[in-house]
Coordinates of C-alpha atoms in Angstrom, one line a residue:
X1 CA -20.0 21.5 -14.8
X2 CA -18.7 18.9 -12.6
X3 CA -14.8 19.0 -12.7
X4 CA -14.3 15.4 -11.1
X5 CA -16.4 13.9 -14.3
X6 CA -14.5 15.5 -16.6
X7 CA -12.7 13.3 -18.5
X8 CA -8.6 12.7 -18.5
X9 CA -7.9 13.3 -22.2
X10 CA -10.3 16.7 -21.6
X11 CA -8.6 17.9 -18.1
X12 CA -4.4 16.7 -20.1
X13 CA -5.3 18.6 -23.2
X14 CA -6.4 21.6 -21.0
X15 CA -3.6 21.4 -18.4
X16 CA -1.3 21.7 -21.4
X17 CA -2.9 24.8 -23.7
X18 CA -3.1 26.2 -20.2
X19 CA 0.4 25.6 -19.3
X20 CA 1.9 26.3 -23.0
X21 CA 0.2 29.8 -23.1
X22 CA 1.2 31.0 -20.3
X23 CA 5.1 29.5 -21.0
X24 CA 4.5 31.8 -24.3
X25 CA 3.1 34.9 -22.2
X26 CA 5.7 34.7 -19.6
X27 CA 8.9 33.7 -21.9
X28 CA 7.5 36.6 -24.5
X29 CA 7.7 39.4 -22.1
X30 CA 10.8 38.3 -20.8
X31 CA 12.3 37.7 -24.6
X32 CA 11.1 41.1 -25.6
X33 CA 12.7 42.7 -22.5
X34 CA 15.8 41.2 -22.6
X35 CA 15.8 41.5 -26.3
X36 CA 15.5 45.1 -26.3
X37 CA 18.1 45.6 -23.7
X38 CA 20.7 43.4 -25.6
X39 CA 19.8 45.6 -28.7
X40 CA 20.0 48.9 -26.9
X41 CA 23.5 47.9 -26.1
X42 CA 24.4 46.7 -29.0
X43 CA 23.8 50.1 -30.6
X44 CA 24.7 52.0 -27.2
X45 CA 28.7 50.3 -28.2
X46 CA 28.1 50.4 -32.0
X47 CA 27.8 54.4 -31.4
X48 CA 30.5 54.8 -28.9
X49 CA 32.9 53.2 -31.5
X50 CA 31.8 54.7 -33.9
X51 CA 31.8 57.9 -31.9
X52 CA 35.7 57.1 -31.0
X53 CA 36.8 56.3 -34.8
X54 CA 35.5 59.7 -35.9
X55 CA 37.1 61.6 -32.8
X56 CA 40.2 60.0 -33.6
X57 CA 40.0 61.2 -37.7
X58 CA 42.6 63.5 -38.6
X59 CA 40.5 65.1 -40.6
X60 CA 38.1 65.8 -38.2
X61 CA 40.6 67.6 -35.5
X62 CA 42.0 69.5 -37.9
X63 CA 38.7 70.6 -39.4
X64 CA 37.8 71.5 -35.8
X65 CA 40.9 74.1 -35.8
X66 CA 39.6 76.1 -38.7
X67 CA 37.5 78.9 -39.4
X68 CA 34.7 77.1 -41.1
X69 CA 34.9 73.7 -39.7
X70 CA 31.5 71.9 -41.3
X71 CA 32.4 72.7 -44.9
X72 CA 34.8 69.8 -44.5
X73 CA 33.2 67.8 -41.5
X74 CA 29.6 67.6 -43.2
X75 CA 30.6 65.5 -45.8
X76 CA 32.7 62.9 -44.1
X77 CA 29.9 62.8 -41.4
X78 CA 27.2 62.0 -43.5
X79 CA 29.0 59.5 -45.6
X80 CA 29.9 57.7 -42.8
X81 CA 26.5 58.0 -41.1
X82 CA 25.3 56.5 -44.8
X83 CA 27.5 53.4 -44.8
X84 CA 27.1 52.5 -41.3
X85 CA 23.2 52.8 -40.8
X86 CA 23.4 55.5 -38.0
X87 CA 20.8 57.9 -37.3
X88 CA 23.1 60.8 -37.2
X89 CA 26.6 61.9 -36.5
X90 CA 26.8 65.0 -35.4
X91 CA 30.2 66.7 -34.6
X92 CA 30.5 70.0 -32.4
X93 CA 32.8 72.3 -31.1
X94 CA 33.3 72.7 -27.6
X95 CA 30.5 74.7 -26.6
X96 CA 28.4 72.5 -28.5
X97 CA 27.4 73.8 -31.6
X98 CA 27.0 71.7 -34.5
X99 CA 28.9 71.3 -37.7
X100 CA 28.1 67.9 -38.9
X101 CA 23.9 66.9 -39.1
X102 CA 22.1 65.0 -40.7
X103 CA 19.6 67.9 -41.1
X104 CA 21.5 70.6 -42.6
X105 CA 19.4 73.4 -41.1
X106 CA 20.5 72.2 -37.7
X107 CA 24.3 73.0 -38.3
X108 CA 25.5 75.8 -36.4
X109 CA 22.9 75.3 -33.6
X110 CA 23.3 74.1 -30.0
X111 CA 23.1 70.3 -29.7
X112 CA 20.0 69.4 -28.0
X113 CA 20.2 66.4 -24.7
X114 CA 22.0 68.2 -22.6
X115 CA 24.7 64.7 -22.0
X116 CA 27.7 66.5 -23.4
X117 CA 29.3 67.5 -19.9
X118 CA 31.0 64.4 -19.4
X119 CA 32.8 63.9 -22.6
X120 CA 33.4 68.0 -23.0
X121 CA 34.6 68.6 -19.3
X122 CA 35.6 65.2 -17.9
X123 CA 36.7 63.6 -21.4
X124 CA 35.0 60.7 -20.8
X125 CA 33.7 58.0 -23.4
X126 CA 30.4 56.9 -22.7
X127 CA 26.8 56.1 -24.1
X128 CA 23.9 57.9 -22.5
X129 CA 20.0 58.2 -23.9
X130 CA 18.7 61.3 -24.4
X131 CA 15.6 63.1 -26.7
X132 CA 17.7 65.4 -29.3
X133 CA 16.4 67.1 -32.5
X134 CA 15.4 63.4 -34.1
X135 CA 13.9 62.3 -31.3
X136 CA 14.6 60.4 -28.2
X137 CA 18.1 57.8 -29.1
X138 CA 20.4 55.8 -28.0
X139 CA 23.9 58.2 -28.2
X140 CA 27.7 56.9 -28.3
X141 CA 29.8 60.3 -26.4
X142 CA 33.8 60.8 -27.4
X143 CA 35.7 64.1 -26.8
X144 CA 38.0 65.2 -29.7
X145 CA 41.4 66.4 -28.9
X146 CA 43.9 68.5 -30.4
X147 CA 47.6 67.3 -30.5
X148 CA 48.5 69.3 -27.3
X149 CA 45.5 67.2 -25.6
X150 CA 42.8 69.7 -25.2
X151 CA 39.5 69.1 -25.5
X152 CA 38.3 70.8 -29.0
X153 CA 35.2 69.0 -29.6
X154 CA 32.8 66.3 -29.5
X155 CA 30.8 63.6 -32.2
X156 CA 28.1 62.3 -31.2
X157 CA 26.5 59.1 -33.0
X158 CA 23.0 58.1 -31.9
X159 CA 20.5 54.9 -33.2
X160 CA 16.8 56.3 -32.6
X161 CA 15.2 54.0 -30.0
X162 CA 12.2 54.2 -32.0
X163 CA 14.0 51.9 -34.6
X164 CA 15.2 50.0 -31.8
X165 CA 12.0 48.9 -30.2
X166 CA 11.2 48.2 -33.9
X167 CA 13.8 46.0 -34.3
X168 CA 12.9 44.0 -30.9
X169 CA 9.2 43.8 -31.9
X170 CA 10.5 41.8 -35.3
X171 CA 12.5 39.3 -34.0
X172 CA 10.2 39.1 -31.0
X173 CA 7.3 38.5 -33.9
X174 CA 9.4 35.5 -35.6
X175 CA 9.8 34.1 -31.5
X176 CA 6.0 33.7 -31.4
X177 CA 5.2 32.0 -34.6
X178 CA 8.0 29.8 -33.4
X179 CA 6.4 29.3 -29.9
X180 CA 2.9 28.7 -31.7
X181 CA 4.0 26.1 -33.4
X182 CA 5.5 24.3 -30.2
X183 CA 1.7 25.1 -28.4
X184 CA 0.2 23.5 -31.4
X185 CA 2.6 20.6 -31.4
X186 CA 2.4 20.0 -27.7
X187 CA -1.4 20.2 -27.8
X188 CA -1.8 17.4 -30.6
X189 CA 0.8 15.9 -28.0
X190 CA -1.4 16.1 -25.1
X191 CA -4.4 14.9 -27.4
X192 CA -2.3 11.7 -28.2
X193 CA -1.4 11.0 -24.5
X194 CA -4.6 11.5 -23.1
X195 CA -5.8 8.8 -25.5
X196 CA -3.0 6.3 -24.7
X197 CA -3.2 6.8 -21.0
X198 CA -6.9 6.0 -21.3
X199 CA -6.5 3.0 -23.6
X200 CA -4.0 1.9 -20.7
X201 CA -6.8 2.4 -18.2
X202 CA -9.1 0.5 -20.4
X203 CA -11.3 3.4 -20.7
X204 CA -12.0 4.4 -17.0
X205 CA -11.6 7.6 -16.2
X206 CA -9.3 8.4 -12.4
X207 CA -12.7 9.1 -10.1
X208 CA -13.7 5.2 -11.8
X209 CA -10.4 4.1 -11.3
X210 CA -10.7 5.5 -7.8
X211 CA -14.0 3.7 -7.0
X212 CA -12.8 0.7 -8.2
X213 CA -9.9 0.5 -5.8
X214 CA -12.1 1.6 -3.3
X215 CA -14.3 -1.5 -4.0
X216 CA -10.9 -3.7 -4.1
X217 CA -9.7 -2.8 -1.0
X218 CA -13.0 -3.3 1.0
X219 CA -13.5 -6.7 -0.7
X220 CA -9.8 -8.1 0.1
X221 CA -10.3 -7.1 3.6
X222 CA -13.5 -8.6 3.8
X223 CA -12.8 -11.9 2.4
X224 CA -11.6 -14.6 4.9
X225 CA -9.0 -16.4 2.5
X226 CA -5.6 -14.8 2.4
X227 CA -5.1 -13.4 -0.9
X228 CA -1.7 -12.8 -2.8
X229 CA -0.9 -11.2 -6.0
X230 CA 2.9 -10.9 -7.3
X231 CA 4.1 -9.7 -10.6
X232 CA 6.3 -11.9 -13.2
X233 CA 9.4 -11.1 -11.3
X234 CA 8.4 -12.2 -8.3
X235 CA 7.3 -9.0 -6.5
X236 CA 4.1 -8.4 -4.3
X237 CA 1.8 -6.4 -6.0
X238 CA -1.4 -7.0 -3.3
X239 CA -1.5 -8.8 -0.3
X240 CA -4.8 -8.2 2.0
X241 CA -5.0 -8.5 6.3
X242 CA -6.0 -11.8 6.5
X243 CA -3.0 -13.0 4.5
X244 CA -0.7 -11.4 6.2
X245 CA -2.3 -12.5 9.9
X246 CA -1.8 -16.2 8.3
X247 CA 1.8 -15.6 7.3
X248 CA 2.6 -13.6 10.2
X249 CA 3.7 -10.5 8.4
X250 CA 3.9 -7.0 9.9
X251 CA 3.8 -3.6 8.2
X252 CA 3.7 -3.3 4.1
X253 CA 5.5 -6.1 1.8
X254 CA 4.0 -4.6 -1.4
X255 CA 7.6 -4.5 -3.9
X256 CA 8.7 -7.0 -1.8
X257 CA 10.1 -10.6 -3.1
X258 CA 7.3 -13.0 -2.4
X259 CA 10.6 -15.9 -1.8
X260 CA 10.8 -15.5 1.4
X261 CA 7.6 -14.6 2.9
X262 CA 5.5 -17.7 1.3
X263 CA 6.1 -20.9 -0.7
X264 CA 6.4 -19.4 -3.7
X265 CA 7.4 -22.0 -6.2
X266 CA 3.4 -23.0 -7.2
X267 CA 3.5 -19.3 -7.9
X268 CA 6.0 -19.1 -10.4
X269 CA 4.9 -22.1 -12.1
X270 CA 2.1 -20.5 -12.3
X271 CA 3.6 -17.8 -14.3
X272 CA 5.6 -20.3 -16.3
X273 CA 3.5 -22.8 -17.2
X274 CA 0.0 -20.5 -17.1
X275 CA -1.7 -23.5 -15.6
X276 CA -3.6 -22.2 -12.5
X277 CA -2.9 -24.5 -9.2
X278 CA -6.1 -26.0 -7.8
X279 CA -6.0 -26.7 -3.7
X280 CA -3.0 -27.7 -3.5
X281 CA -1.8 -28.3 -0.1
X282 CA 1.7 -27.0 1.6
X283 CA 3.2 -26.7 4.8
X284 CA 4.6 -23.3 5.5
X285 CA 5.9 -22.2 9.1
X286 CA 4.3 -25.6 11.2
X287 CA 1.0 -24.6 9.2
X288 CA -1.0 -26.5 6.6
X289 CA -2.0 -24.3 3.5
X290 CA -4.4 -24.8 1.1
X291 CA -3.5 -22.8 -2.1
X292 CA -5.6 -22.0 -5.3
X293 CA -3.0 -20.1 -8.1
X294 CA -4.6 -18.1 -11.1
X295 CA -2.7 -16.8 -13.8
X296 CA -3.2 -12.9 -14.9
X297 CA -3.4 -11.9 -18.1
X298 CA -3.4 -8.6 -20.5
X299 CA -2.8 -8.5 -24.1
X300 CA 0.6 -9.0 -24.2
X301 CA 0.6 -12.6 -22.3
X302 CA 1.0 -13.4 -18.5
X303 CA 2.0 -10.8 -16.1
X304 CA 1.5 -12.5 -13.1
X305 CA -0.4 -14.4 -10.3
X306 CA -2.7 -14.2 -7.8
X307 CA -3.1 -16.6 -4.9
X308 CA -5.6 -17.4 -2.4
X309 CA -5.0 -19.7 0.7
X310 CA -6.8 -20.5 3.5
X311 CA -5.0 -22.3 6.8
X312 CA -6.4 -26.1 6.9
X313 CA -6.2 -26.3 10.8
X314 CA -8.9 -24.0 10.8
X315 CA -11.0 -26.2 8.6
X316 CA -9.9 -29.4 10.2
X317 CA -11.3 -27.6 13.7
X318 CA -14.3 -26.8 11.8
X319 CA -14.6 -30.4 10.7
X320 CA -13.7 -31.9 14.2
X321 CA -16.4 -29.5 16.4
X322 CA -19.1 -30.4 13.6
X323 CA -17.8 -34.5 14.2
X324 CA -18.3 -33.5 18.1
X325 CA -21.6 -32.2 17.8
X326 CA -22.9 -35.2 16.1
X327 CA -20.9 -37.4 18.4
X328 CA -23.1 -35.7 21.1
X329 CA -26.0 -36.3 19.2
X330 CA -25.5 -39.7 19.2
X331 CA -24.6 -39.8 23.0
X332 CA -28.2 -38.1 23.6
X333 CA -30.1 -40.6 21.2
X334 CA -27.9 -43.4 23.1
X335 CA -29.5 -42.0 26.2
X336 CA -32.7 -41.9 25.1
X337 CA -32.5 -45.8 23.6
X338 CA -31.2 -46.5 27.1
X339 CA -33.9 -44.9 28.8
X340 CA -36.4 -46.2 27.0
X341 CA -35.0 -50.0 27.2
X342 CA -35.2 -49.2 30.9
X343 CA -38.7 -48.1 30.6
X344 CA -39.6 -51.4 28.9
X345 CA -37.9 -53.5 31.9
X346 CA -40.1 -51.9 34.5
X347 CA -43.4 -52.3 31.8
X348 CA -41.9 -56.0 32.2
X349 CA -41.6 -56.2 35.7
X350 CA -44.9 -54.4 36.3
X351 CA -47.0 -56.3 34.3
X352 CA -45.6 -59.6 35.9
X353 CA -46.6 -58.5 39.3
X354 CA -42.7 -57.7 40.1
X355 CA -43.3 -54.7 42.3
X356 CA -40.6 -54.9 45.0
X357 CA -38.1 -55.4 41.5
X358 CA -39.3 -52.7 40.2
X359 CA -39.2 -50.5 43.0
X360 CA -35.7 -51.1 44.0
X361 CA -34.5 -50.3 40.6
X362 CA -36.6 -47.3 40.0
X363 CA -34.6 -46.5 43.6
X364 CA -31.5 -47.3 42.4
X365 CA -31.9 -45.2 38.7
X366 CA -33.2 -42.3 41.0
X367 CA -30.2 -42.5 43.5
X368 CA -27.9 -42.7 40.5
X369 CA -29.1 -39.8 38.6
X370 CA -29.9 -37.5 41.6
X371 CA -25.8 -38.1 42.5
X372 CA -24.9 -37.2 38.9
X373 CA -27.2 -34.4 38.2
X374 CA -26.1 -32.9 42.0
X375 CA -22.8 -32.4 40.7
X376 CA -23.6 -31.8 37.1
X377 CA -26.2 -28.9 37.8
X378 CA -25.2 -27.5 41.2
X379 CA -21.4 -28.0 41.1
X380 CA -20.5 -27.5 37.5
X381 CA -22.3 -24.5 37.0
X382 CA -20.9 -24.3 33.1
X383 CA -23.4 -25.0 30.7
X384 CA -21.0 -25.8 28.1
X385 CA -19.3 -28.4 30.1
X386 CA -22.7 -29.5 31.8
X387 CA -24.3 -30.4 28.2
X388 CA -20.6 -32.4 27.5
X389 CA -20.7 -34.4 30.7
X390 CA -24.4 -35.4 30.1
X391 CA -24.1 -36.7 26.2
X392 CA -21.2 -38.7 27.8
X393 CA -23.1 -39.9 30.6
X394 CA -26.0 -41.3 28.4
X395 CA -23.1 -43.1 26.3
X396 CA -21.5 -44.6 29.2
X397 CA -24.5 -46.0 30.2
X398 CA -25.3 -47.2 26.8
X399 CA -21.8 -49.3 26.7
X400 CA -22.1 -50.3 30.7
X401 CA -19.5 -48.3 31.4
X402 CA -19.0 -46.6 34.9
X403 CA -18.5 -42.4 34.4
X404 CA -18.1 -41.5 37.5
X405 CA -17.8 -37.7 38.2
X406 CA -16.2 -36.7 41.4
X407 CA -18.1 -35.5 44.1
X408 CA -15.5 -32.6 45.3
X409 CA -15.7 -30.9 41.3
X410 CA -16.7 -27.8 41.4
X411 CA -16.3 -25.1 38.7
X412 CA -17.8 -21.8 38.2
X413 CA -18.9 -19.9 34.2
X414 CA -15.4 -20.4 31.9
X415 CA -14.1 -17.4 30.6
X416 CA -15.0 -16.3 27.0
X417 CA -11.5 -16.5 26.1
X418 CA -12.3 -20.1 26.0
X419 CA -14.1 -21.2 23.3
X420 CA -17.1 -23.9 23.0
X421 CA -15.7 -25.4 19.8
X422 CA -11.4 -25.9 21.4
X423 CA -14.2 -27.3 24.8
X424 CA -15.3 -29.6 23.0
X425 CA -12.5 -31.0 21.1
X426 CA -10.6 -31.5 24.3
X427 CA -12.9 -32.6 26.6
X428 CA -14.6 -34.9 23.8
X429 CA -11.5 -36.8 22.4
X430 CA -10.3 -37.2 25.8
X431 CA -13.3 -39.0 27.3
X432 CA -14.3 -40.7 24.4
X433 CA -10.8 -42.0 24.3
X434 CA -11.1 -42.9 27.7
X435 CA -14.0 -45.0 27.2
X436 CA -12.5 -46.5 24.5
X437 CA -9.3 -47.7 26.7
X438 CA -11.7 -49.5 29.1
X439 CA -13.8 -51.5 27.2
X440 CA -11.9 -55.0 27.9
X441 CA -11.1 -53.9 31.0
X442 CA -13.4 -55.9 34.1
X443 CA -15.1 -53.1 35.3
X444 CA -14.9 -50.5 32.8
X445 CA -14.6 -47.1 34.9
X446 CA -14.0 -43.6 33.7
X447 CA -13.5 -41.1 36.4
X448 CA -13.7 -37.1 35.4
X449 CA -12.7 -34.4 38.3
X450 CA -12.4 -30.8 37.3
X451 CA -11.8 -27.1 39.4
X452 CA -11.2 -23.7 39.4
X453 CA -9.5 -23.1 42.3
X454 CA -6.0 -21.4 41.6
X455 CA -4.9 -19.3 38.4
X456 CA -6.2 -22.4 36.0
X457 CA -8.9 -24.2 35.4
X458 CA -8.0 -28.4 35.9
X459 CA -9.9 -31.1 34.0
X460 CA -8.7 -34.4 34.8
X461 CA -10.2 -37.7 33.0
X462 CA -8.5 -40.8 34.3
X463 CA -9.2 -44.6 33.2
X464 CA -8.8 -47.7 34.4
X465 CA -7.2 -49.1 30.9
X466 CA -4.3 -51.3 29.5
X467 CA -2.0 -48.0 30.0
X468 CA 0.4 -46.6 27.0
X469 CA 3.6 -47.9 26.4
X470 CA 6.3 -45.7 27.8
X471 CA 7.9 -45.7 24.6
X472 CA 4.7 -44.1 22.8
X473 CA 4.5 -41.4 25.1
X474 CA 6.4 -38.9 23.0
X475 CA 4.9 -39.4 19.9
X476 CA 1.3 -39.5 21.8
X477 CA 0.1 -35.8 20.5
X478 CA 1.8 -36.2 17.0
X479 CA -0.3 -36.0 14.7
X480 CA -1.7 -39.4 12.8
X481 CA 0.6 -41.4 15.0
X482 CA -1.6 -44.3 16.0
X483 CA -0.7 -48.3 17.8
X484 CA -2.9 -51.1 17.5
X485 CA -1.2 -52.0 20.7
X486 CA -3.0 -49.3 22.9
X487 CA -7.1 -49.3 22.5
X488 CA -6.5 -45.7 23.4
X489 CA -4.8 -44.6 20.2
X490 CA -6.6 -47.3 17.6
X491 CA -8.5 -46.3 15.0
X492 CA -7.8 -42.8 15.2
X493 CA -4.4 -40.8 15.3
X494 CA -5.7 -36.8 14.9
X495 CA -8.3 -36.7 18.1
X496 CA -4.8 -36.5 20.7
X497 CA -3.3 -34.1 18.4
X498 CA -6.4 -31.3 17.9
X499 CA -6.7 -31.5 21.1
X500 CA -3.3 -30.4 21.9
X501 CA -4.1 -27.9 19.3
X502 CA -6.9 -26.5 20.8
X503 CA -5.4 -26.2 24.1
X504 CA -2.0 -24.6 23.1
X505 CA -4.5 -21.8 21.5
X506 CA -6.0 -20.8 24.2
X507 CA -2.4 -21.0 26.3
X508 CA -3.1 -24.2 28.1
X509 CA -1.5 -27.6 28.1
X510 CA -2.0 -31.0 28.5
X511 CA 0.1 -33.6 31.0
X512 CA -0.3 -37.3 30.5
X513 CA 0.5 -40.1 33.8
X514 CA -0.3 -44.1 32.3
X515 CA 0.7 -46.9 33.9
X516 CA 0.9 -50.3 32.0
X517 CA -2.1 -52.5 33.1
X518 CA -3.2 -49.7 35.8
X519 CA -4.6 -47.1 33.7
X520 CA -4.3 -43.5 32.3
X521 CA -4.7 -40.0 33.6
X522 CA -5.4 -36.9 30.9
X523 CA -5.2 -33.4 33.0
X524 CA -5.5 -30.4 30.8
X525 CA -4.9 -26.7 32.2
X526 CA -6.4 -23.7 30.8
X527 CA -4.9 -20.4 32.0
X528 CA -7.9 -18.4 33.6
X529 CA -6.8 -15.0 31.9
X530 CA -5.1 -14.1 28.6

């Protein structure tokens, strides 16, 4: 039998006949010994009064001092010995011989027991057990004395232990039927908790119970959404990793108040209303939450809430490196369409007999691209930023605009703390917004330097633009602040911002220089190491 599949009501109602019988067992023996003791000396100073009364008896000592002492002792013995339920009384002399018994062929013998010393030679009082001519008994000891204070005799008054141990075994008898009853009571007891305890678990046993939480744990952790659950008061009742990496919480909150570690009045509307909260968006600690809110329910109503969240910059990142990557795409198809126009001027120029035209400018595309692709392929030795730089090359050229990368770049493989997706969303917005700038300017040039010489590594995009008001330069990486009066900013007011964003996450910064009617210079630094 497996012990683990055994079921709770089975393994309670067990636990309990086990426990109660050996309560009973254990209290039993312990009853029926200190139940015999008590009786034993209840009897033990039953017969040493009794013992004492009939020493002290007038009667007695003066019957003592005669020449046939039992004729007169016998009777008052017995009749005592009658109304007082003793087993005997027997009265002796003081060598010992009997003149009171309850046997009447024992008078005039020796008493038996041999526990007489004390009381005939030391004139003590004192209860002693002993086997006498009735068996073995339970004995009360006085010495009788005369009126000059000698020792004349000695009565002895005895309870047989036989009738003792009787008496114990009854009242330890009426103890058990009591203590069955209690076993009986506590096992329908048992039965009744096992069943309410497993109508609380809704019928799962611990091992399922187990499982389950086993399963619960591995799925909170694994999910990527932050997920909170708090009672009706307000108290945290589950709250997995990535939640607490979002909130930035160390250690165990569970019991704690959920006030003061999240935003917690869509919670306890929640719990008020029992309407469940749909994406709604917060702010919490300069981060933007997304929040979904779900009632809990039992029979009794609402007892709670859970909550999962998700931060929103991580999505809008998501959302900007998936608008980068089809940016690029569009920069490549720009390159081919330029390419291909280019292709169809020299067609031109060939079939008109132009030959010395067409010469000079297939010269003049191969001059240009074996400059670029010099520094592209041999100097910037980063794929990552090598695929960048030639989507924006193929766009420049589409809009005539001069992207121009200098000739002393030089950078070597970036570090993988530096991430293709923050590359992109820097090095995008900031050239794109570059071009942008220049496109009323004369001669539209965009210039790109970058190095890795030093502890940082330096991308510098600089533009030959209307410039940025002074005035808008603090509110420049705030984000959706946007001015109709710089080309730079128009039409957008987030690219500046995730930008910033991406650098600050991988420790870096961004410095801006602009000059009204001159131009603009973006440098971004991105610490090496971590």
């Amino acid at each position: 039998m497996n012990f683990k599949r055994t079921s709770l009501q089975t393994k309670i109602f067990g636990l309990v006949f086990a426990l109660g019988l050996l309560l009973i067992l254990l209290l039993t023996v312990f009853y029926s010994y200190m139940e015999s003791k008590q009786i034993e000396d209840n009897k033990g100073r039953m017969a040493l009064e009794l013992s004492k009364t009939v020493s002290f008896m007038p009667n007695i000592i003066t019957a003592l001092q005669t020449k046939n002492p039992s004729n007169e002792i016998q009777p008052i013995a017995e009749k005592i010995r009658k109304e007082t339920g003793a087993e005997f009384i027997v009265v002796g002399d003081k060598n010992g011989v009997r003149y009171s018994h309850p046997l009447q062929a024992m008078i005039g013998k020796k008493m038996k027991g041999g526990d007489n010393e004390k009381a005939l030679q030391g004139g003590k009082y004192y209860v002693s057990k002993s086997k006498g001519s009735l068996g073995p008994s339970i004995r009360g000891k006085s010495p009788v004395y005369n009126k000059k204070g000698e020792i004349i005799g000695i009565v002895s008054v005895g309870f047989l232990l036989e009738d003792v141990h009787e008496q114990a075994k009854k009242n330890i008898i009426k103890v058990l039927y009591v203590s069955l009853i209690a076993l009986i009571i506590s096992l329908v007891g048992s039965s009744l908790l096992g069943r309410n305890i497993r109508k609380d678990t809704m019928g799962l046993e611990p091992y399922e119970i187990a499982r389950l939480y086993r399963e619960q744990e591995a799925i909170l952790h694994a999910v990527k959404e932050g997920i909170l659950a708090i009672d009706q008061e307000g108290f945290i009742t589950t709250m997995n990793q990535t939640a607490k990496n979002l909130l930035n919480i160390q250690g165990s909150v569970i019991d704690f108040k959920v006030d003061d570690l999240f935003p917690s009045e869509y919670l306890y509307e929640v719990i008020r209303t029992g309407t469940p909260q749909i994406d709604k968006e917060i702010v919490w600690k300069e981060k933007t939450i997304i929040v979904n809110c779900t009632p809990l329910y039992n029979k009794k109503g609402n007892i709670g809430v859970v909550a999962s969240f998700r931060d929103k910059t991580e999505i809008e990142q998501m959302v900007n490196t998936i608008s980068e990557v089809k940016s690029y795409s569009e920069d490549l198809r720009a390159q081919t369409h330029e390419f291909t126009n280019k292709l169809y001027v020299l067609m031109g120029l060939l079939e008109l007999g132009e030959y010395k035209e067409a010469i000079d400018m297939l010269h003049q595309e191969t001059q240009m691209l074996q400059t670029q692709n010099s520094i592209v392929f041999k100097q910037i030795k980063d794929t990552k930023v090598q695929a960048i730089l030639l989507g924006k090359l193929g766009k420049a050229s589409e809009k005539k605009i001069a992207f121009d990368i200098a000739q002393d770049s030089y950078l070597d493989s970036l570090p993988s703390h530096i991430k293709l997706s923050n590359l992109i969303i820097i090095l995008g917005n900031l050239i794109e917004n570059a071009f942008e700038a220049v496109l009323d300017s004369d001669i539209p040039t965009v210039k790109f330097f970058t190095t890795d010489i030093g502890s940082d590594i330096i991308f510098e995009i600089a533009d030959n633009g209307k410039g940025i008001k002074e005035e808008n330069l603090t509110y420049l990486f705030q984000k959706g602040f946007t001015t109709k009066d710089s080309d730079r900013m128009e039409a957008r007011g987030y690219g500046l911002s995730n930008a910033e964003k991406a650098a600050t996450e991988m420790n870096g910064m961004i410095e801006v220089q602009s000059t009204l009617e001159t131009g603009t210079i973006f440098t971004v630094y991105l610490p090496k190491y971590l």
